[in-house]
């Protein structure tokens, strides 16, 4: 049975940070056949909302807004000033998403990316409770904008708090707000999940966004990812959102260092986007 999904690609595949110049990618993205573009908001001050809105309209693309959570944006830090920094950042992301017509803001917003340590069960509980409390506040703010939040699991090398779909579902349950939803990223799932299909079923109807690449962050269809399990899982939860390619280029040194990409994964980033979409369209239609 064919999946009722549309397709997106992150501009991180080519460049970082997103700014006015990044919209020059939009005609190419549209020409390949994508329906939407993921806009990573590293610095909200670099996002010219009117400029981006026009570029989206001119190219017939919809926006997906993704957050970036460095050390200063940490809702689990013991210092409340870090929480406020993250609240302020997410407020700006919600404003951008609302103005551009996006439906949610996505990302691992519970903690700073790279905060991965072996802590005691007592300390983990403290940080879990901070994430729950602070994400409830984030949900309330998102709701005022008519938006949801898509919370993302990360692999064990990037966080110690939420690594699996089951943990993500528990976090969403504990938050207990209607705006709290889920995003699943296949790269992280290939590291952490015994079963892709079961992981998707674990979050169920909370799933509102999907990101994919291969197990090695390369072009979909060229690696070891169990795409049949992906399809069974998405069918089981009646998923009808975007399937979005997210990967990176070693040409952007700061971002490549953050995600540990030390060499080119493909001969061409354009080829990655074009061939990846060709594979995904065939996979979804079969």
Coordinates of C-alpha atoms in Angstrom, one line a residue, residues 71-268:
X71 CA 25.1 24.4 25.3
X72 CA 23.3 27.7 26.2
X73 CA 19.8 26.3 25.3
X74 CA 19.5 23.7 28.0
X75 CA 16.1 23.2 29.7
X76 CA 17.7 20.6 32.1
X77 CA 20.5 22.8 33.4
X78 CA 20.5 23.5 37.1
X79 CA 20.9 27.3 36.4
X80 CA 17.5 28.8 35.4
X81 CA 19.2 31.4 33.3
X82 CA 19.8 28.6 30.7
X83 CA 16.1 27.8 30.7
X84 CA 15.3 31.4 30.0
X85 CA 17.8 31.5 27.1
X86 CA 16.1 28.5 25.6
X87 CA 12.6 29.9 26.2
X88 CA 13.6 33.2 24.5
X89 CA 15.1 31.2 21.6
X90 CA 12.0 29.0 21.2
X91 CA 9.7 32.1 21.4
X92 CA 11.6 33.4 18.4
X93 CA 11.3 30.1 16.6
X94 CA 7.5 30.1 17.2
X95 CA 7.2 33.6 15.8
X96 CA 9.1 32.5 12.7
X97 CA 7.0 29.3 12.3
X98 CA 3.8 31.2 12.7
X99 CA 4.6 33.9 10.3
X100 CA 5.8 31.4 7.6
X101 CA 2.8 29.2 8.0
X102 CA 4.5 26.1 9.6
X103 CA 2.6 23.9 11.9
X104 CA 5.2 23.0 14.5
X105 CA 8.8 23.6 15.7
X106 CA 10.9 20.4 15.8
X107 CA 14.1 19.4 17.6
X108 CA 15.6 17.8 20.8
X109 CA 14.5 20.8 22.9
X110 CA 14.6 19.0 26.2
X111 CA 18.4 19.5 26.7
X112 CA 21.5 20.7 25.1
X113 CA 22.8 18.5 22.3
X114 CA 26.1 16.9 23.3
X115 CA 25.1 16.7 27.0
X116 CA 25.9 13.0 27.3
X117 CA 27.2 11.7 30.6
X118 CA 26.7 8.8 33.0
X119 CA 24.7 10.2 35.8
X120 CA 23.0 8.7 38.8
X121 CA 19.3 7.6 38.6
X122 CA 18.6 10.4 41.1
X123 CA 20.3 13.1 38.9
X124 CA 18.6 11.7 35.8
X125 CA 15.2 12.0 37.5
X126 CA 15.9 15.6 38.5
X127 CA 16.8 16.5 34.9
X128 CA 13.8 14.6 33.5
X129 CA 11.5 16.5 35.8
X130 CA 13.1 19.8 34.7
X131 CA 12.5 18.9 31.1
X132 CA 8.9 18.0 31.8
X133 CA 8.3 21.2 33.7
X134 CA 10.0 23.4 31.2
X135 CA 8.5 21.8 28.1
X136 CA 5.0 22.3 29.6
X137 CA 5.8 26.0 29.5
X138 CA 7.1 25.7 26.0
X139 CA 3.8 23.9 25.0
X140 CA 1.8 26.8 26.4
X141 CA 3.8 29.3 24.4
X142 CA 3.5 27.2 21.2
X143 CA -0.3 26.9 21.8
X144 CA -0.6 30.7 21.9
X145 CA 0.8 30.7 18.3
X146 CA -1.4 27.8 17.2
X147 CA 1.6 25.5 16.9
X148 CA 2.8 22.2 18.2
X149 CA 6.3 21.0 19.2
X150 CA 7.9 17.9 17.7
X151 CA 10.3 16.5 20.3
X152 CA 13.2 14.5 18.9
X153 CA 15.1 11.5 20.3
X154 CA 18.9 11.5 19.8
X155 CA 21.5 8.7 20.0
X156 CA 23.5 8.0 23.1
X157 CA 26.5 10.0 21.9
X158 CA 24.4 13.2 21.7
X159 CA 22.3 13.0 24.8
X160 CA 21.8 10.8 27.8
X161 CA 18.2 11.8 28.4
X162 CA 16.0 10.6 25.5
X163 CA 17.4 7.9 23.3
X164 CA 14.5 5.7 22.3
X165 CA 10.9 6.1 21.0
X166 CA 9.6 4.6 24.2
X167 CA 11.5 7.2 26.3
X168 CA 10.1 9.9 24.0
X169 CA 6.6 8.6 24.4
X170 CA 7.0 8.6 28.2
X171 CA 8.3 12.2 28.1
X172 CA 5.3 13.3 26.0
X173 CA 2.9 11.4 28.4
X174 CA 4.5 13.2 31.4
X175 CA 4.3 16.6 29.8
X176 CA 0.6 15.9 29.2
X177 CA -0.1 18.9 27.0
X178 CA -1.9 18.6 23.6
X179 CA 1.0 20.5 21.8
X180 CA 3.6 17.9 22.8
X181 CA 4.2 15.6 19.7
X182 CA 7.1 13.6 18.3
X183 CA 9.6 13.6 15.5
X184 CA 11.6 10.4 14.7
X185 CA 15.0 10.5 12.9
X186 CA 16.1 7.3 11.3
X187 CA 19.8 8.0 11.8
X188 CA 19.4 8.0 15.6
X189 CA 16.9 5.1 15.5
X190 CA 19.4 2.9 13.6
X191 CA 21.7 3.2 16.6
X192 CA 19.2 2.9 19.4
X193 CA 16.2 0.9 18.3
X194 CA 16.0 -2.9 18.1
X195 CA 13.0 -2.5 15.8
X196 CA 12.3 0.5 13.6
X197 CA 8.7 -0.7 13.2
X198 CA 8.1 -1.1 16.9
X199 CA 9.7 2.3 17.6
X200 CA 7.3 4.0 15.2
X201 CA 4.3 2.2 16.8
X202 CA 5.5 3.2 20.3
X203 CA 4.9 6.9 19.5
X204 CA 1.8 6.2 17.5
X205 CA -0.4 9.1 16.7
X206 CA 2.0 11.5 18.4
X207 CA 4.3 11.3 15.4
X208 CA 4.1 14.5 13.3
X209 CA 7.4 14.5 11.5
X210 CA 10.0 12.0 10.1
X211 CA 13.6 12.6 9.2
X212 CA 15.6 10.1 7.2
X213 CA 19.1 9.4 5.8
X214 CA 21.0 6.1 5.7
X215 CA 22.5 4.5 8.7
X216 CA 25.8 6.2 7.8
X217 CA 24.0 9.6 7.2
X218 CA 24.2 9.0 3.4
X219 CA 21.7 8.9 0.6
X220 CA 18.5 7.0 1.4
X221 CA 18.6 3.6 -0.3
X222 CA 22.4 3.1 -0.3
X223 CA 22.9 1.7 3.2
X224 CA 21.6 -0.8 5.7
X225 CA 18.4 0.9 6.8
X226 CA 15.4 -1.4 7.0
X227 CA 13.1 0.6 4.7
X228 CA 10.4 -2.2 4.8
X229 CA 10.2 -1.8 8.5
X230 CA 9.9 2.0 8.2
X231 CA 7.0 1.5 5.8
X232 CA 5.2 -1.0 8.0
X233 CA 5.5 1.3 11.0
X234 CA 4.3 4.4 9.2
X235 CA 1.4 2.5 7.7
X236 CA 0.5 1.1 11.2
X237 CA 0.2 4.6 12.7
X238 CA -1.5 6.1 9.6
X239 CA 1.3 8.7 9.2
X240 CA 0.6 11.3 6.6
X241 CA 3.2 14.0 7.3
X242 CA 6.5 14.8 5.7
X243 CA 9.4 12.4 5.2
X244 CA 12.4 14.7 5.2
X245 CA 16.0 14.1 4.3
X246 CA 18.4 15.5 6.9
X247 CA 22.1 15.2 6.5
X248 CA 25.2 17.4 6.4
X249 CA 28.2 18.5 4.5
X250 CA 31.8 18.5 5.7
X251 CA 32.3 21.8 3.9
X252 CA 30.6 23.6 6.8
X253 CA 33.3 23.0 9.4
X254 CA 31.4 24.0 12.6
X255 CA 28.3 22.0 11.8
X256 CA 30.4 19.0 10.5
X257 CA 32.3 19.0 13.7
X258 CA 29.2 19.0 15.8
X259 CA 27.8 15.9 14.0
X260 CA 31.2 14.2 13.5
X261 CA 31.3 14.2 9.7
X262 CA 34.9 14.2 8.7
X263 CA 34.8 13.4 5.0
X264 CA 32.3 13.6 2.1
X265 CA 29.5 11.1 2.4
X266 CA 28.6 11.4 -1.3
X267 CA 30.2 12.8 -4.5
X268 CA 27.7 15.6 -4.6

